[in-house]
mmCIF file of C-alpha atoms in Angstrom:
data_model
loop_
_atom_site.group_PDB
_atom_site.id
_atom_site.type_symbol
_atom_site.label_atom_id
_atom_site.label_comp_id
_atom_site.label_asym_id
_atom_site.label_seq_id
_atom_site.Cartn_x
_atom_site.Cartn_y
_atom_site.Cartn_z
ATOM 1 C CA VAL Q 1264 0.371 12.635 -10.291
ATOM 2 C CA TYR Q 1265 -0.879 8.927 -9.446
ATOM 3 C CA GLY Q 1266 -4.094 9.494 -11.912
ATOM 4 C CA LEU Q 1267 -6.353 9.683 -8.991
ATOM 5 C CA TYR Q 1268 -8.012 13.044 -10.373
ATOM 6 C CA ASP Q 1269 -8.195 11.434 -14.232
ATOM 7 C CA GLU Q 1270 -9.527 8.536 -12.932
ATOM 8 C CA VAL Q 1271 -12.193 10.236 -10.680
ATOM 9 C CA ASN Q 1272 -12.995 12.416 -13.473
ATOM 10 C CA ARG Q 1273 -13.658 9.455 -16.082
ATOM 11 C CA LYS Q 1274 -15.924 7.713 -13.722
ATOM 12 C CA TYR Q 1275 -18.354 10.816 -12.264
ATOM 13 C CA GLY Q 1276 -17.539 13.334 -15.043
ATOM 14 C CA HIS Q 1277 -16.272 16.075 -12.852
ATOM 15 C CA SER Q 1278 -13.513 16.469 -9.954
ATOM 16 C CA ASN Q 1279 -16.016 17.240 -7.008
ATOM 17 C CA PRO Q 1280 -15.172 13.641 -5.453
ATOM 18 C CA TRP Q 1281 -11.368 14.340 -5.734
ATOM 19 C CA ARG Q 1282 -11.674 17.606 -4.098
ATOM 20 C CA MET Q 1283 -13.875 16.458 -1.400
ATOM 21 C CA MET Q 1284 -10.975 13.626 -0.631
ATOM 22 C CA LEU Q 1285 -8.632 16.065 -0.258
ATOM 23 C CA GLU Q 1286 -10.772 17.991 2.202
ATOM 24 C CA VAL Q 1287 -11.484 14.975 4.140
ATOM 25 C CA PHE Q 1288 -7.739 14.284 4.120
ATOM 26 C CA ASN Q 1289 -6.683 17.272 5.654
ATOM 27 C CA TYR Q 1290 -8.620 16.327 9.167
ATOM 28 C CA MET Q 1291 -7.144 13.186 9.189
ATOM 29 C CA PRO Q 1292 -4.959 12.648 12.306
ATOM 30 C CA ILE Q 1293 -1.307 13.020 12.308
ATOM 31 C CA ALA Q 1294 -0.188 10.004 14.548
ATOM 32 C CA ALA Q 1295 -1.578 7.507 16.768
ATOM 33 C CA LEU Q 1296 -0.404 6.445 19.976
ATOM 34 C CA ILE Q 1297 -1.035 2.666 20.825
ATOM 35 C CA GLU Q 1298 -0.862 1.727 24.761
ATOM 36 C CA GLY Q 1299 1.310 4.630 25.257
ATOM 37 C CA VAL Q 1300 4.122 2.677 24.085
ATOM 38 C CA ILE Q 1301 4.080 2.368 19.825
ATOM 39 C CA LEU Q 1302 3.959 5.517 17.858
ATOM 40 C CA CYS Q 1303 1.876 5.097 14.344
ATOM 41 C CA VAL Q 1304 2.940 7.703 11.670
ATOM 42 C CA HIS Q 1305 2.840 7.422 7.988
ATOM 43 C CA GLY Q 1306 6.351 8.971 7.208
ATOM 44 C CA GLY Q 1307 8.879 8.683 9.976
ATOM 45 C CA LEU Q 1308 10.582 11.343 12.257
ATOM 46 C CA SER Q 1309 11.267 15.012 12.357
ATOM 47 C CA PRO Q 1310 14.158 16.939 13.616
ATOM 48 C CA TYR Q 1311 11.671 19.652 14.606
ATOM 49 C CA VAL Q 1312 9.578 16.850 16.979
ATOM 50 C CA VAL Q 1313 11.345 16.179 20.334
ATOM 51 C CA SER Q 1314 8.565 14.908 22.438
ATOM 52 C CA LEU Q 1315 5.003 13.721 21.649
ATOM 53 C CA ASP Q 1316 3.731 16.329 23.002
ATOM 54 C CA HIS Q 1317 5.331 18.568 20.171
ATOM 55 C CA ILE Q 1318 2.847 16.755 17.945
ATOM 56 C CA ARG Q 1319 -0.029 17.333 20.221
ATOM 57 C CA THR Q 1320 0.748 21.224 19.097
ATOM 58 C CA ILE Q 1321 0.675 20.662 15.458
ATOM 59 C CA ASP Q 1322 -2.425 22.433 14.005
ATOM 60 C CA ARG Q 1323 -3.414 19.193 11.541
ATOM 61 C CA VAL Q 1324 -6.568 20.778 9.823
ATOM 62 C CA CYS Q 1325 -4.599 22.199 6.646
ATOM 63 C CA GLU Q 1326 -2.979 20.479 3.363
ATOM 64 C CA ILE Q 1327 0.368 18.818 4.262
ATOM 65 C CA PRO Q 1328 3.099 21.776 3.732
ATOM 66 C CA GLN Q 1329 6.304 21.719 1.664
ATOM 67 C CA GLN Q 1330 8.420 21.528 4.997
ATOM 68 C CA GLY Q 1331 8.532 21.733 9.101
ATOM 69 C CA PRO Q 1332 7.338 19.034 11.382
ATOM 70 C CA LEU Q 1333 3.893 17.810 9.889
ATOM 71 C CA CYS Q 1334 5.506 17.574 6.433
ATOM 72 C CA ASP Q 1335 8.437 15.443 8.182
ATOM 73 C CA LEU Q 1336 5.927 12.843 10.278
ATOM 74 C CA THR Q 1337 4.288 12.283 6.728
ATOM 75 C CA TRP Q 1338 6.998 11.413 4.250
ATOM 76 C CA SER Q 1339 10.305 11.024 6.385
ATOM 77 C CA ASP Q 1340 11.777 7.351 5.583
ATOM 78 C CA PRO Q 1341 14.276 5.306 8.122
ATOM 79 C CA GLU Q 1342 17.639 4.595 6.252
ATOM 80 C CA GLN Q 1343 19.887 1.857 7.356
ATOM 81 C CA LYS Q 1344 22.983 3.797 5.687
ATOM 82 C CA VAL Q 1345 22.404 7.145 8.066
ATOM 83 C CA GLU Q 1346 22.787 7.759 11.533
ATOM 84 C CA GLU Q 1347 21.401 11.326 12.109
ATOM 85 C CA PHE Q 1348 19.106 13.157 9.880
ATOM 86 C CA GLU Q 1349 19.820 13.592 6.026
ATOM 87 C CA THR Q 1350 17.779 15.432 3.588
ATOM 88 C CA SER Q 1351 15.789 12.778 1.746
ATOM 89 C CA PRO Q 1352 16.005 12.689 -2.012
ATOM 90 C CA ARG Q 1353 12.436 12.389 -2.380
ATOM 91 C CA GLY Q 1354 12.341 16.392 -1.997
ATOM 92 C CA SER Q 1355 10.206 16.268 1.029
ATOM 93 C CA GLY Q 1356 11.004 14.974 4.859
ATOM 94 C CA TYR Q 1357 14.247 13.421 6.009
ATOM 95 C CA LEU Q 1358 15.917 10.402 6.107
ATOM 96 C CA PHE Q 1359 16.802 8.757 9.990
ATOM 97 C CA GLY Q 1360 18.828 6.554 11.123
ATOM 98 C CA GLN Q 1361 18.642 3.768 14.059
ATOM 99 C CA LYS Q 1362 20.096 6.355 16.607
ATOM 100 C CA VAL Q 1363 17.543 8.958 15.778
ATOM 101 C CA ALA Q 1364 15.017 6.539 16.392
ATOM 102 C CA GLU Q 1365 16.287 4.527 19.462
ATOM 103 C CA GLN Q 1366 16.881 8.552 21.226
ATOM 104 C CA PHE Q 1367 13.414 9.322 20.228
ATOM 105 C CA LEU Q 1368 11.890 6.541 21.738
ATOM 106 C CA HIS Q 1369 14.255 6.504 24.720
ATOM 107 C CA VAL Q 1370 12.745 10.237 25.388
ATOM 108 C CA ASN Q 1371 9.313 9.786 25.171
ATOM 109 C CA GLY Q 1372 9.161 6.336 26.635
ATOM 110 C CA LEU Q 1373 8.162 4.252 23.391
ATOM 111 C CA THR Q 1374 9.038 0.999 22.336
ATOM 112 C CA GLN Q 1375 8.289 1.426 18.528
ATOM 113 C CA VAL Q 1376 7.501 3.389 15.787
ATOM 114 C CA VAL Q 1377 5.266 1.740 13.357
ATOM 115 C CA ARG Q 1378 4.885 3.283 9.526
ATOM 116 C CA SER Q 1379 4.397 3.041 6.040
ATOM 117 C CA HIS Q 1380 5.135 5.007 3.142
ATOM 118 C CA GLN Q 1381 7.931 2.577 1.743
ATOM 119 C CA LEU Q 1382 7.235 -0.185 -0.238
ATOM 120 C CA VAL Q 1383 8.222 -3.417 1.103
ATOM 121 C CA GLN Q 1384 8.147 -6.843 -0.917
ATOM 122 C CA ARG Q 1385 6.611 -9.148 1.944
ATOM 123 C CA GLY Q 1386 4.220 -6.689 3.341
ATOM 124 C CA TYR Q 1387 6.164 -5.733 6.723
ATOM 125 C CA GLU Q 1388 9.905 -4.959 7.814
ATOM 126 C CA TYR Q 1389 11.751 -4.329 10.397
ATOM 127 C CA VAL Q 1390 14.231 -1.350 9.137
ATOM 128 C CA PHE Q 1391 16.854 -1.614 11.978
ATOM 129 C CA PRO Q 1392 18.321 -4.404 13.387
ATOM 130 C CA ASP Q 1393 16.804 -3.333 16.972
ATOM 131 C CA LYS Q 1394 13.623 -3.927 15.740
ATOM 132 C CA SER Q 1395 12.972 0.284 16.532
ATOM 133 C CA VAL Q 1396 10.931 1.019 13.634
ATOM 134 C CA LEU Q 1397 8.759 -1.261 11.295
ATOM 135 C CA THR Q 1398 7.176 -0.644 7.673
ATOM 136 C CA VAL Q 1399 3.834 -1.831 7.262
ATOM 137 C CA TRP Q 1400 2.807 -1.617 3.765
ATOM 138 C CA SER Q 1401 -0.939 -2.486 2.731
ATOM 139 C CA ALA Q 1402 -0.984 -1.844 -1.098
ATOM 140 C CA PRO Q 1403 -0.643 -5.420 -3.116
ATOM 141 C CA ASN Q 1404 0.782 -5.418 -6.364
ATOM 142 C CA TYR Q 1405 1.904 -1.558 -5.995
ATOM 143 C CA CYS Q 1406 0.888 0.454 -9.396
ATOM 144 C CA TYR Q 1407 -0.153 -2.890 -10.672
ATOM 145 C CA ARG Q 1408 3.565 -3.704 -11.790
ATOM 146 C CA CYS Q 1409 5.517 -4.261 -8.233
ATOM 147 C CA GLY Q 1410 4.288 -7.538 -7.266
ATOM 148 C CA ASN Q 1411 4.243 -7.047 -3.790
ATOM 149 C CA VAL Q 1412 2.632 -9.126 -0.741
ATOM 150 C CA ALA Q 1413 0.759 -6.544 1.373
ATOM 151 C CA SER Q 1414 0.032 -6.947 5.196
ATOM 152 C CA VAL Q 1415 -2.272 -5.395 8.046
ATOM 153 C CA LEU Q 1416 -0.723 -5.482 11.435
ATOM 154 C CA ASN Q 1417 -2.743 -6.715 14.496
ATOM 155 C CA LEU Q 1418 -1.912 -6.432 17.922
ATOM 156 C CA THR Q 1419 -2.617 -8.741 20.708
ATOM 157 C CA GLU Q 1420 -3.614 -7.873 24.072
ATOM 158 C CA ASN Q 1421 0.247 -7.915 25.422
ATOM 159 C CA LEU Q 1422 1.014 -6.280 22.102
ATOM 160 C CA GLY Q 1423 2.188 -8.886 20.455
ATOM 161 C CA LYS Q 1424 2.270 -8.981 16.569
ATOM 162 C CA VAL Q 1425 0.578 -10.935 13.992
ATOM 163 C CA PHE Q 1426 0.713 -9.961 10.334
ATOM 164 C CA ASP Q 1427 -2.318 -10.866 7.794
ATOM 165 C CA LEU Q 1428 -0.504 -10.694 4.418
ATOM 166 C CA PHE Q 1429 -2.507 -10.563 1.441
ATOM 167 C CA ALA Q 1430 -1.933 -10.377 -2.424
ATOM 168 C CA SER Q 1431 -3.716 -8.371 -5.092
ATOM 169 C CA VAL Q 1432 -6.990 -9.596 -6.913
ATOM 170 C CA SER Q 1433 -7.121 -10.587 -10.620
ATOM 171 C CA ASP Q 1434 -8.486 -7.895 -12.821
ATOM 172 C CA CYS Q 1435 -11.615 -9.299 -13.953
ATOM 173 C CA SER Q 1436 -12.316 -9.240 -9.673
ATOM 174 C CA LYS Q 1437 -11.691 -5.847 -9.719
ATOM 175 C CA ALA Q 1438 -14.044 -4.557 -12.200
ATOM 176 C CA VAL Q 1439 -17.306 -2.657 -10.894
ATOM 177 C CA PRO Q 1440 -20.468 -2.357 -12.892
ATOM 178 C CA TYR Q 1441 -21.181 1.550 -13.493
ATOM 179 C CA LYS Q 1442 -24.728 0.645 -12.887
ATOM 180 C CA ASN Q 1443 -23.993 -0.278 -9.264
ATOM 181 C CA ILE Q 1444 -21.978 3.056 -8.284
ATOM 182 C CA VAL Q 1445 -23.675 4.919 -5.629
ATOM 183 C CA PRO Q 1446 -24.040 8.697 -6.959
ATOM 184 C CA TYR Q 1447 -22.756 10.157 -3.740
ATOM 185 C CA PHE Q 1448 -20.577 12.319 -5.761
ATOM 186 C CA LEU Q 1449 -23.223 14.014 -8.014
ATOM 187 C CA GLN Q 1450 -23.135 17.810 -8.601
ATOM 188 C CA SER Q 1451 -26.081 18.661 -6.799
ATOM 189 C CA ASN Q 1452 -25.270 16.488 -3.362
ATOM 190 C CA TYR Q 1453 -21.662 18.163 -2.850
ATOM 191 C CA GLU Q 1454 -22.453 20.798 -0.351
ATOM 192 C CA GLN Q 1455 -24.966 18.074 1.695
ATOM 193 C CA TRP Q 1456 -21.874 15.951 1.490
ATOM 194 C CA ILE Q 1457 -19.287 18.111 2.708
ATOM 195 C CA ASP Q 1458 -21.518 19.316 5.730
ATOM 196 C CA GLN Q 1459 -21.763 15.276 6.419
ATOM 197 C CA VAL Q 1460 -18.404 15.028 6.230
ATOM 198 C CA HIS Q 1461 -17.388 17.865 8.642
ATOM 199 C CA ALA Q 1462 -20.296 16.543 11.178
ATOM 200 C CA LEU Q 1463 -18.628 13.327 11.143
ATOM 201 C CA ILE Q 1464 -14.978 14.405 11.571
ATOM 202 C CA LEU Q 1465 -16.419 16.712 14.949
ATOM 203 C CA LEU Q 1466 -18.013 13.501 16.327
ATOM 204 C CA ILE Q 1467 -14.893 11.657 15.749
ATOM 205 C CA TRP Q 1468 -12.764 14.224 17.015
ATOM 206 C CA GLY Q 1469 -15.429 14.661 19.997
ATOM 207 C CA PHE Q 1470 -16.207 18.101 19.239
ATOM 208 C CA GLY Q 1471 -19.805 17.377 18.144
#
């Protein structure tokens, strides 16, 4: 949909890198909990997830499904014009309002949900007046036409927030000579690369 498959085929002559990326993505964590009070997810909240323990029971090693808790945490969006959960116009996940966010934070002893998934022009945005949900967007000039700034959120020892803002690089700075591309994704290295990725994932997750 967004051109990655075609770009990989043009650059490497086959789709193996694309398939390996998808497999690696299927192992990435659903969420992160910072100091027990800040929940980080890609999308948002789910009507099927009331507590953090619900998230811990989700089997992550799979493709993102079209519905259910894992889908919602990945694709849901906060929306100021709604209070409860409403069906998302994206076709996956839900829209949720400030009331939903407040209830979830209260039940789980959290202070904030930090997420991405929605373009914001200045790189970050507090969605609701109470700052219960923060969107951080890290892709500058999205789709090469939106003209937005991007940001990275840094947390201090006391959980203070510092935003590093950055713009996109010029076209001439993005060009990478073909001779400099390391041939990790050659057809003959596919199985070896997959084994290395699996070993790294197991090590990160503490199962190695």
